[in-house]
Amino acid sequence: MDQNEPRFDAIRADGSHPEPASAGSGEGFGLDPRTLFEFGLGRTLDDIAALIDETSA
């Protein structure tokens, strides 16, 4: 965490990513567990599809 703190601070200060910016403000994240799950599942399925494409070529 200490190693990534400068990058996280830069992302929060930039203002173009509201979720990380809100993490340090005490407001909490605006995402619900379902949204987080669906996002993670989507990325996992995308990776599996890419792996299948690579191995079937």
mmCIF file with all atom_site columns, N, CA and C in Angstrom, residues 2 6 8 11 15 20-21 24 26 30 41 43-44 48 52:
data_model
loop_
_atom_site.group_PDB
_atom_site.id
_atom_site.type_symbol
_atom_site.label_atom_id
_atom_site.label_alt_id
_atom_site.label_comp_id
_atom_site.label_asym_id
_atom_site.label_entity_id
_atom_site.label_seq_id
_atom_site.pdbx_PDB_ins_code
_atom_site.Cartn_x
_atom_site.Cartn_y
_atom_site.Cartn_z
_atom_site.occupancy
_atom_site.B_iso_or_equiv
_atom_site.pdbx_formal_charge
_atom_site.auth_seq_id
_atom_site.auth_comp_id
_atom_site.auth_asym_id
_atom_site.auth_atom_id
_atom_site.pdbx_PDB_model_num
ATOM 1  N N  . ASP A 1 2  ? 1.934   1.247   0.796   1.00 0.00 ? 2  ASP A N  1
ATOM 2  C CA . ASP A 1 2  ? 2.810   2.416   0.843   1.00 0.00 ? 2  ASP A CA 1
ATOM 3  C C  . ASP A 1 2  ? 3.417   2.713   -0.519  1.00 0.00 ? 2  ASP A C  1
ATOM 4  N N  . PRO A 1 6  ? 1.508   7.066   -3.639  1.00 0.00 ? 6  PRO A N  1
ATOM 5  C CA . PRO A 1 6  ? 1.680   8.245   -4.513  1.00 0.00 ? 6  PRO A CA 1
ATOM 6  C C  . PRO A 1 6  ? 0.829   8.179   -5.775  1.00 0.00 ? 6  PRO A C  1
ATOM 7  N N  . PHE A 1 8  ? -2.047  6.524   -6.094  1.00 0.00 ? 8  PHE A N  1
ATOM 8  C CA . PHE A 1 8  ? -3.437  6.697   -5.679  1.00 0.00 ? 8  PHE A CA 1
ATOM 9  C C  . PHE A 1 8  ? -3.728  8.167   -5.405  1.00 0.00 ? 8  PHE A C  1
ATOM 10 N N  . ILE A 1 11 ? -4.177  9.966   -8.692  1.00 0.00 ? 11 ILE A N  1
ATOM 11 C CA . ILE A 1 11 ? -5.483  9.670   -9.300  1.00 0.00 ? 11 ILE A CA 1
ATOM 12 C C  . ILE A 1 11 ? -6.578  10.471  -8.602  1.00 0.00 ? 11 ILE A C  1
ATOM 13 N N  . GLY A 1 15 ? -9.021  14.187  -10.388 1.00 0.00 ? 15 GLY A N  1
ATOM 14 C CA . GLY A 1 15 ? -10.442 14.507  -10.461 1.00 0.00 ? 15 GLY A CA 1
ATOM 15 C C  . GLY A 1 15 ? -11.189 13.845  -11.602 1.00 0.00 ? 15 GLY A C  1
ATOM 16 N N  . PRO A 1 20 ? -12.281 6.700   -7.059  1.00 0.00 ? 20 PRO A N  1
ATOM 17 C CA . PRO A 1 20 ? -11.100 6.758   -6.193  1.00 0.00 ? 20 PRO A CA 1
ATOM 18 C C  . PRO A 1 20 ? -11.005 8.075   -5.426  1.00 0.00 ? 20 PRO A C  1
ATOM 19 N N  . ALA A 1 21 ? -11.466 9.157   -6.040  1.00 0.00 ? 21 ALA A N  1
ATOM 20 C CA . ALA A 1 21 ? -11.417 10.444  -5.349  1.00 0.00 ? 21 ALA A CA 1
ATOM 21 C C  . ALA A 1 21 ? -12.295 10.429  -4.109  1.00 0.00 ? 21 ALA A C  1
ATOM 22 N N  . GLY A 1 24 ? -11.026 8.714   -0.435  1.00 0.00 ? 24 GLY A N  1
ATOM 23 C CA . GLY A 1 24 ? -10.280 9.395   0.604   1.00 0.00 ? 24 GLY A CA 1
ATOM 24 C C  . GLY A 1 24 ? -11.030 10.528  1.265   1.00 0.00 ? 24 GLY A C  1
ATOM 25 N N  . GLY A 1 26 ? -14.013 10.264  2.833   1.00 0.00 ? 26 GLY A N  1
ATOM 26 C CA . GLY A 1 26 ? -14.921 9.853   3.895   1.00 0.00 ? 26 GLY A CA 1
ATOM 27 C C  . GLY A 1 26 ? -16.339 9.630   3.412   1.00 0.00 ? 26 GLY A C  1
ATOM 28 N N  . GLY A 1 30 ? -19.412 4.962   -4.279  1.00 0.00 ? 30 GLY A N  1
ATOM 29 C CA . GLY A 1 30 ? -20.788 5.025   -4.724  1.00 0.00 ? 30 GLY A CA 1
ATOM 30 C C  . GLY A 1 30 ? -21.236 3.776   -5.454  1.00 0.00 ? 30 GLY A C  1
ATOM 31 N N  . LEU A 1 41 ? -17.119 -9.858  -12.979 1.00 0.00 ? 41 LEU A N  1
ATOM 32 C CA . LEU A 1 41 ? -17.524 -11.004 -13.782 1.00 0.00 ? 41 LEU A CA 1
ATOM 33 C C  . LEU A 1 41 ? -17.321 -10.717 -15.270 1.00 0.00 ? 41 LEU A C  1
ATOM 34 N N  . ARG A 1 43 ? -15.138 -8.709  -16.657 1.00 0.00 ? 43 ARG A N  1
ATOM 35 C CA . ARG A 1 43 ? -13.706 -8.751  -16.984 1.00 0.00 ? 43 ARG A CA 1
ATOM 36 C C  . ARG A 1 43 ? -13.208 -10.188 -17.023 1.00 0.00 ? 43 ARG A C  1
ATOM 37 N N  . THR A 1 44 ? -13.680 -11.018 -16.099 1.00 0.00 ? 44 THR A N  1
ATOM 38 C CA . THR A 1 44 ? -13.273 -12.431 -16.075 1.00 0.00 ? 44 THR A CA 1
ATOM 39 C C  . THR A 1 44 ? -13.726 -13.138 -17.344 1.00 0.00 ? 44 THR A C  1
ATOM 40 N N  . ILE A 1 48 ? -11.482 -14.931 -20.313 1.00 0.00 ? 48 ILE A N  1
ATOM 41 C CA . ILE A 1 48 ? -11.689 -16.320 -20.726 1.00 0.00 ? 48 ILE A CA 1
ATOM 42 C C  . ILE A 1 48 ? -11.937 -16.381 -22.235 1.00 0.00 ? 48 ILE A C  1
ATOM 43 N N  . ILE A 1 52 ? -9.673  -18.375 -24.994 1.00 0.00 ? 52 ILE A N  1
ATOM 44 C CA . ILE A 1 52 ? -10.241 -19.357 -25.933 1.00 0.00 ? 52 ILE A CA 1
ATOM 45 C C  . ILE A 1 52 ? -9.870  -18.989 -27.352 1.00 0.00 ? 52 ILE A C  1
#
